[in-house]
JSON list of C-alpha atoms in Angstrom, two decimals:
[
{"chain": "A", "resi": 1, "resn": "LEU", "atom": "CA", "xyz": [140.36, 131.15, 90.22]},
{"chain": "A", "resi": 2, "resn": "ILE", "atom": "CA", "xyz": [138.73, 131.63, 93.51]},
{"chain": "A", "resi": 3, "resn": "ASP", "atom": "CA", "xyz": [139.55, 134.31, 95.95]},
{"chain": "A", "resi": 4, "resn": "ARG", "atom": "CA", "xyz": [138.95, 132.79, 99.17]},
{"chain": "A", "resi": 5, "resn": "ARG", "atom": "CA", "xyz": [139.48, 136.21, 101.03]},
{"chain": "A", "resi": 6, "resn": "ASP", "atom": "CA", "xyz": [136.27, 137.72, 99.14]},
{"chain": "A", "resi": 7, "resn": "LYS", "atom": "CA", "xyz": [133.48, 137.68, 101.67]},
{"chain": "A", "resi": 8, "resn": "ASN", "atom": "CA", "xyz": [130.66, 136.44, 99.41]},
{"chain": "A", "resi": 9, "resn": "MET", "atom": "CA", "xyz": [132.85, 133.86, 98.17]},
{"chain": "A", "resi": 10, "resn": "LEU", "atom": "CA", "xyz": [134.04, 132.72, 101.64]},
{"chain": "A", "resi": 11, "resn": "ASP", "atom": "CA", "xyz": [130.19, 132.59, 102.69]},
{"chain": "A", "resi": 12, "resn": "LEU", "atom": "CA", "xyz": [129.61, 130.48, 99.46]},
{"chain": "A", "resi": 13, "resn": "LEU", "atom": "CA", "xyz": [132.37, 128.09, 100.25]},
{"chain": "A", "resi": 14, "resn": "CYS", "atom": "CA", "xyz": [131.35, 127.77, 104.05]},
{"chain": "A", "resi": 15, "resn": "ARG", "atom": "CA", "xyz": [127.76, 127.08, 102.97]},
{"chain": "A", "resi": 16, "resn": "LEU", "atom": "CA", "xyz": [128.92, 124.54, 100.44]},
{"chain": "A", "resi": 17, "resn": "ILE", "atom": "CA", "xyz": [131.02, 122.84, 103.07]},
{"chain": "A", "resi": 18, "resn": "ARG", "atom": "CA", "xyz": [127.99, 122.18, 105.53]},
{"chain": "A", "resi": 19, "resn": "GLY", "atom": "CA", "xyz": [125.88, 121.50, 102.60]},
{"chain": "A", "resi": 20, "resn": "ALA", "atom": "CA", "xyz": [124.35, 117.89, 102.73]},
{"chain": "A", "resi": 21, "resn": "GLN", "atom": "CA", "xyz": [123.10, 115.23, 100.18]},
{"chain": "A", "resi": 22, "resn": "ASP", "atom": "CA", "xyz": [119.51, 114.73, 101.96]},
{"chain": "A", "resi": 23, "resn": "PRO", "atom": "CA", "xyz": [116.73, 115.48, 99.41]},
{"chain": "A", "resi": 24, "resn": "PRO", "atom": "CA", "xyz": [114.95, 118.71, 99.56]},
{"chain": "A", "resi": 25, "resn": "GLU", "atom": "CA", "xyz": [111.85, 118.70, 102.27]},
{"chain": "A", "resi": 26, "resn": "GLN", "atom": "CA", "xyz": [108.83, 118.05, 100.43]},
{"chain": "A", "resi": 27, "resn": "LEU", "atom": "CA", "xyz": [105.21, 119.35, 100.35]},
{"chain": "A", "resi": 28, "resn": "SER", "atom": "CA", "xyz": [102.53, 117.34, 100.52]},
{"chain": "A", "resi": 29, "resn": "ILE", "atom": "CA", "xyz": [101.03, 116.23, 97.43]},
{"chain": "A", "resi": 30, "resn": "ALA", "atom": "CA", "xyz": [97.16, 116.99, 98.03]},
{"chain": "A", "resi": 31, "resn": "SER", "atom": "CA", "xyz": [96.20, 120.52, 96.88]},
{"chain": "A", "resi": 32, "resn": "ASP", "atom": "CA", "xyz": [93.83, 122.93, 99.12]},
{"chain": "A", "resi": 33, "resn": "SER", "atom": "CA", "xyz": [90.82, 124.36, 97.08]},
{"chain": "A", "resi": 34, "resn": "LEU", "atom": "CA", "xyz": [90.98, 128.30, 97.29]},
{"chain": "A", "resi": 35, "resn": "GLU", "atom": "CA", "xyz": [88.16, 127.96, 99.87]},
{"chain": "A", "resi": 36, "resn": "GLU", "atom": "CA", "xyz": [90.14, 125.81, 101.98]},
{"chain": "A", "resi": 37, "resn": "LEU", "atom": "CA", "xyz": [93.25, 128.37, 101.44]},
{"chain": "A", "resi": 38, "resn": "MET", "atom": "CA", "xyz": [90.76, 131.37, 102.71]},
{"chain": "A", "resi": 39, "resn": "ASN", "atom": "CA", "xyz": [89.61, 129.23, 105.71]},
{"chain": "A", "resi": 40, "resn": "ILE", "atom": "CA", "xyz": [93.18, 128.39, 106.93]},
{"chain": "A", "resi": 41, "resn": "SER", "atom": "CA", "xyz": [94.85, 131.98, 106.20]},
{"chain": "A", "resi": 42, "resn": "SER", "atom": "CA", "xyz": [95.74, 133.30, 109.58]},
{"chain": "A", "resi": 43, "resn": "SER", "atom": "CA", "xyz": [95.29, 136.88, 108.85]},
{"chain": "A", "resi": 44, "resn": "THR", "atom": "CA", "xyz": [93.20, 139.37, 106.92]},
{"chain": "A", "resi": 45, "resn": "LEU", "atom": "CA", "xyz": [96.09, 140.40, 105.19]},
{"chain": "A", "resi": 46, "resn": "GLU", "atom": "CA", "xyz": [96.56, 136.81, 103.76]},
{"chain": "A", "resi": 47, "resn": "ARG", "atom": "CA", "xyz": [92.98, 136.58, 102.61]},
{"chain": "A", "resi": 48, "resn": "THR", "atom": "CA", "xyz": [93.30, 139.93, 100.76]},
{"chain": "A", "resi": 49, "resn": "TRP", "atom": "CA", "xyz": [96.40, 138.54, 98.97]},
{"chain": "A", "resi": 50, "resn": "LEU", "atom": "CA", "xyz": [94.35, 135.55, 98.04]},
{"chain": "A", "resi": 51, "resn": "GLU", "atom": "CA", "xyz": [91.51, 137.87, 96.76]},
{"chain": "A", "resi": 52, "resn": "PHE", "atom": "CA", "xyz": [94.31, 139.74, 94.76]},
{"chain": "A", "resi": 53, "resn": "ILE", "atom": "CA", "xyz": [95.70, 136.57, 93.37]},
{"chain": "A", "resi": 54, "resn": "GLN", "atom": "CA", "xyz": [91.90, 135.58, 92.24]},
{"chain": "A", "resi": 55, "resn": "ALA", "atom": "CA", "xyz": [90.59, 138.86, 90.97]},
{"chain": "A", "resi": 56, "resn": "ASN", "atom": "CA", "xyz": [93.56, 139.40, 88.77]},
{"chain": "A", "resi": 57, "resn": "GLY", "atom": "CA", "xyz": [93.81, 136.13, 87.40]},
{"chain": "A", "resi": 58, "resn": "TYR", "atom": "CA", "xyz": [96.89, 134.60, 88.61]},
{"chain": "A", "resi": 59, "resn": "ALA", "atom": "CA", "xyz": [97.66, 131.15, 89.51]},
{"chain": "A", "resi": 60, "resn": "PRO", "atom": "CA", "xyz": [96.42, 130.20, 93.01]},
{"chain": "A", "resi": 61, "resn": "PRO", "atom": "CA", "xyz": [99.14, 128.66, 95.37]},
{"chain": "A", "resi": 62, "resn": "ASP", "atom": "CA", "xyz": [98.06, 124.74, 96.02]},
{"chain": "A", "resi": 63, "resn": "LYS", "atom": "CA", "xyz": [98.97, 124.87, 99.53]},
{"chain": "A", "resi": 64, "resn": "GLY", "atom": "CA", "xyz": [98.68, 126.68, 102.68]},
{"chain": "A", "resi": 65, "resn": "GLN", "atom": "CA", "xyz": [100.31, 126.74, 106.11]},
{"chain": "A", "resi": 66, "resn": "SER", "atom": "CA", "xyz": [102.46, 123.61, 105.40]},
{"chain": "A", "resi": 67, "resn": "LEU", "atom": "CA", "xyz": [104.83, 123.15, 108.34]},
{"chain": "A", "resi": 68, "resn": "LEU", "atom": "CA", "xyz": [108.70, 122.85, 107.10]},
{"chain": "A", "resi": 69, "resn": "LYS", "atom": "CA", "xyz": [109.72, 121.00, 110.13]},
{"chain": "A", "resi": 70, "resn": "LYS", "atom": "CA", "xyz": [113.21, 121.06, 109.30]},
{"chain": "A", "resi": 71, "resn": "HIS", "atom": "CA", "xyz": [113.41, 124.76, 108.97]},
{"chain": "A", "resi": 72, "resn": "ASN", "atom": "CA", "xyz": [110.99, 125.20, 111.68]},
{"chain": "A", "resi": 73, "resn": "THR", "atom": "CA", "xyz": [108.99, 127.69, 109.30]},
{"chain": "A", "resi": 74, "resn": "ARG", "atom": "CA", "xyz": [105.43, 127.68, 108.25]},
{"chain": "A", "resi": 75, "resn": "PRO", "atom": "CA", "xyz": [105.06, 129.58, 104.94]},
{"chain": "A", "resi": 76, "resn": "ASP", "atom": "CA", "xyz": [101.64, 131.08, 104.23]},
{"chain": "A", "resi": 77, "resn": "TYR", "atom": "CA", "xyz": [101.23, 129.43, 100.77]},
{"chain": "A", "resi": 78, "resn": "ALA", "atom": "CA", "xyz": [103.10, 127.32, 98.55]},
{"chain": "A", "resi": 79, "resn": "TYR", "atom": "CA", "xyz": [103.26, 126.55, 94.64]},
{"chain": "A", "resi": 80, "resn": "SER", "atom": "CA", "xyz": [104.76, 122.83, 95.02]},
{"chain": "A", "resi": 81, "resn": "GLN", "atom": "CA", "xyz": [105.17, 122.48, 91.38]},
{"chain": "A", "resi": 82, "resn": "HIS", "atom": "CA", "xyz": [107.38, 125.39, 91.39]},
{"chain": "A", "resi": 83, "resn": "SER", "atom": "CA", "xyz": [109.11, 124.78, 94.86]},
{"chain": "A", "resi": 84, "resn": "ALA", "atom": "CA", "xyz": [108.08, 128.21, 95.60]},
{"chain": "A", "resi": 85, "resn": "LEU", "atom": "CA", "xyz": [107.13, 129.19, 99.37]},
{"chain": "A", "resi": 86, "resn": "ILE", "atom": "CA", "xyz": [105.04, 132.43, 99.97]},
{"chain": "A", "resi": 87, "resn": "TYR", "atom": "CA", "xyz": [105.18, 134.56, 102.80]},
{"chain": "A", "resi": 88, "resn": "ILE", "atom": "CA", "xyz": [102.61, 137.43, 103.44]},
{"chain": "A", "resi": 89, "resn": "ASP", "atom": "CA", "xyz": [104.49, 139.69, 105.85]},
{"chain": "A", "resi": 90, "resn": "GLY", "atom": "CA", "xyz": [102.46, 142.07, 108.07]},
{"chain": "A", "resi": 91, "resn": "SER", "atom": "CA", "xyz": [103.44, 144.61, 110.27]},
{"chain": "A", "resi": 92, "resn": "HIS", "atom": "CA", "xyz": [105.26, 142.55, 112.72]},
{"chain": "A", "resi": 93, "resn": "HIS", "atom": "CA", "xyz": [107.66, 141.69, 110.04]},
{"chain": "A", "resi": 94, "resn": "ARG", "atom": "CA", "xyz": [109.13, 145.52, 110.39]},
{"chain": "A", "resi": 95, "resn": "GLY", "atom": "CA", "xyz": [111.24, 145.00, 113.44]},
{"chain": "A", "resi": 96, "resn": "GLN", "atom": "CA", "xyz": [114.90, 144.67, 113.26]},
{"chain": "A", "resi": 97, "resn": "ARG", "atom": "CA", "xyz": [115.13, 141.22, 114.91]},
{"chain": "A", "resi": 98, "resn": "ARG", "atom": "CA", "xyz": [112.26, 139.92, 112.75]},
{"chain": "A", "resi": 99, "resn": "ARG", "atom": "CA", "xyz": [113.84, 140.90, 109.70]},
{"chain": "A", "resi": 100, "resn": "VAL", "atom": "CA", "xyz": [117.06, 139.28, 110.77]},
{"chain": "A", "resi": 101, "resn": "MET", "atom": "CA", "xyz": [114.94, 136.13, 111.48]},
{"chain": "A", "resi": 102, "resn": "ASP", "atom": "CA", "xyz": [113.21, 136.42, 108.22]},
{"chain": "A", "resi": 103, "resn": "THR", "atom": "CA", "xyz": [116.46, 136.72, 106.17]},
{"chain": "A", "resi": 104, "resn": "ASP", "atom": "CA", "xyz": [118.02, 133.67, 107.85]},
{"chain": "A", "resi": 105, "resn": "THR", "atom": "CA", "xyz": [114.94, 131.54, 106.82]},
{"chain": "A", "resi": 106, "resn": "THR", "atom": "CA", "xyz": [114.88, 132.79, 103.33]},
{"chain": "A", "resi": 107, "resn": "ARG", "atom": "CA", "xyz": [118.59, 131.86, 102.88]},
{"chain": "A", "resi": 108, "resn": "GLN", "atom": "CA", "xyz": [118.09, 128.38, 104.70]},
{"chain": "A", "resi": 109, "resn": "LEU", "atom": "CA", "xyz": [115.41, 127.64, 102.21]},
{"chain": "A", "resi": 110, "resn": "GLU", "atom": "CA", "xyz": [117.15, 128.98, 99.17]},
{"chain": "A", "resi": 111, "resn": "ASP", "atom": "CA", "xyz": [119.98, 126.80, 100.15]},
{"chain": "A", "resi": 112, "resn": "GLU", "atom": "CA", "xyz": [117.26, 123.61, 100.18]},
{"chain": "A", "resi": 113, "resn": "GLY", "atom": "CA", "xyz": [116.29, 124.53, 96.83]},
{"chain": "A", "resi": 114, "resn": "PHE", "atom": "CA", "xyz": [113.23, 126.63, 97.49]},
{"chain": "A", "resi": 115, "resn": "THR", "atom": "CA", "xyz": [112.33, 129.92, 96.09]},
{"chain": "A", "resi": 116, "resn": "VAL", "atom": "CA", "xyz": [110.98, 132.16, 98.76]},
{"chain": "A", "resi": 117, "resn": "VAL", "atom": "CA", "xyz": [108.74, 135.07, 97.76]},
{"chain": "A", "resi": 118, "resn": "ARG", "atom": "CA", "xyz": [107.52, 137.58, 100.16]},
{"chain": "A", "resi": 119, "resn": "PHE", "atom": "CA", "xyz": [105.01, 140.25, 99.98]},
{"chain": "A", "resi": 120, "resn": "ASN", "atom": "CA", "xyz": [104.81, 142.98, 102.48]},
{"chain": "A", "resi": 121, "resn": "GLU", "atom": "CA", "xyz": [101.57, 144.83, 103.69]},
{"chain": "A", "resi": 122, "resn": "ASP", "atom": "CA", "xyz": [101.94, 147.63, 101.17]},
{"chain": "A", "resi": 123, "resn": "ARG", "atom": "CA", "xyz": [99.48, 146.20, 98.50]},
{"chain": "A", "resi": 124, "resn": "THR", "atom": "CA", "xyz": [100.79, 148.36, 95.94]},
{"chain": "A", "resi": 125, "resn": "SER", "atom": "CA", "xyz": [104.01, 146.45, 95.55]},
{"chain": "A", "resi": 126, "resn": "TRP", "atom": "CA", "xyz": [102.12, 143.14, 95.00]},
{"chain": "A", "resi": 127, "resn": "LYS", "atom": "CA", "xyz": [101.77, 143.56, 91.20]},
{"chain": "A", "resi": 128, "resn": "ARG", "atom": "CA", "xyz": [105.55, 144.09, 90.72]},
{"chain": "A", "resi": 129, "resn": "VAL", "atom": "CA", "xyz": [106.45, 140.94, 92.77]},
{"chain": "A", "resi": 130, "resn": "VAL", "atom": "CA", "xyz": [104.05, 138.70, 90.89]},
{"chain": "A", "resi": 131, "resn": "ASP", "atom": "CA", "xyz": [105.29, 140.18, 87.76]},
{"chain": "A", "resi": 132, "resn": "GLU", "atom": "CA", "xyz": [109.02, 139.74, 88.78]},
{"chain": "A", "resi": 133, "resn": "TYR", "atom": "CA", "xyz": [108.03, 135.74, 89.48]},
{"chain": "A", "resi": 134, "resn": "ALA", "atom": "CA", "xyz": [105.63, 135.49, 86.60]},
{"chain": "A", "resi": 135, "resn": "TRP", "atom": "CA", "xyz": [106.89, 131.99, 86.01]},
{"chain": "A", "resi": 136, "resn": "ILE", "atom": "CA", "xyz": [105.25, 131.02, 89.16]},
{"chain": "A", "resi": 137, "resn": "PHE", "atom": "CA", "xyz": [102.24, 133.18, 89.16]},
{"chain": "A", "resi": 138, "resn": "GLY", "atom": "CA", "xyz": [101.30, 133.16, 85.56]},
{"chain": "A", "resi": 139, "resn": "PRO", "atom": "CA", "xyz": [100.75, 136.41, 83.49]},
{"chain": "A", "resi": 140, "resn": "GLY", "atom": "CA", "xyz": [97.34, 137.13, 85.10]},
{"chain": "A", "resi": 141, "resn": "MET", "atom": "CA", "xyz": [94.67, 139.24, 83.34]},
{"chain": "A", "resi": 142, "resn": "SER", "atom": "CA", "xyz": [95.38, 142.31, 81.44]},
{"chain": "A", "resi": 143, "resn": "SER", "atom": "CA", "xyz": [93.88, 145.40, 82.79]},
{"chain": "A", "resi": 144, "resn": "SER", "atom": "CA", "xyz": [91.33, 145.64, 80.03]},
{"chain": "A", "resi": 145, "resn": "GLN", "atom": "CA", "xyz": [90.17, 141.83, 80.93]},
{"chain": "A", "resi": 146, "resn": "ASN", "atom": "CA", "xyz": [90.38, 142.63, 84.81]},
{"chain": "A", "resi": 147, "resn": "GLN", "atom": "CA", "xyz": [87.97, 145.60, 84.09]},
{"chain": "A", "resi": 148, "resn": "ASN", "atom": "CA", "xyz": [85.52, 143.57, 82.06]},
{"chain": "A", "resi": 149, "resn": "THR", "atom": "CA", "xyz": [84.80, 141.08, 84.64]}
]
């Protein structure tokens, strides 16, 4: 039984109507090295995020700055094997207009089959985010392992 008057259900049904059978946009197969990822990072915050990933023993992304033409977006990083796209959102993402654009982009990408993970400039939240998506980032090093390195 489907309640077509329910706002969430109506939204889902409308997205299904607009759906297409085109295969999802693919990321290129070649992987970028950590050094290449550092070099193509467009902000200090992105490089700091890569350093956080490396220092804590999480799996690094395999792509950086890949343009997804169909969605007119360039995620900061990608984990191709998991179809996961990573955005490192700095202070310019705080504005209402930008947040609406980000939400729309995320919805479109998720409808296409991608997992979208956003990290904001609050570095204290990064551990919580990687833990939530451990199936992408891996378990990382425990605190004691990290202190011994």
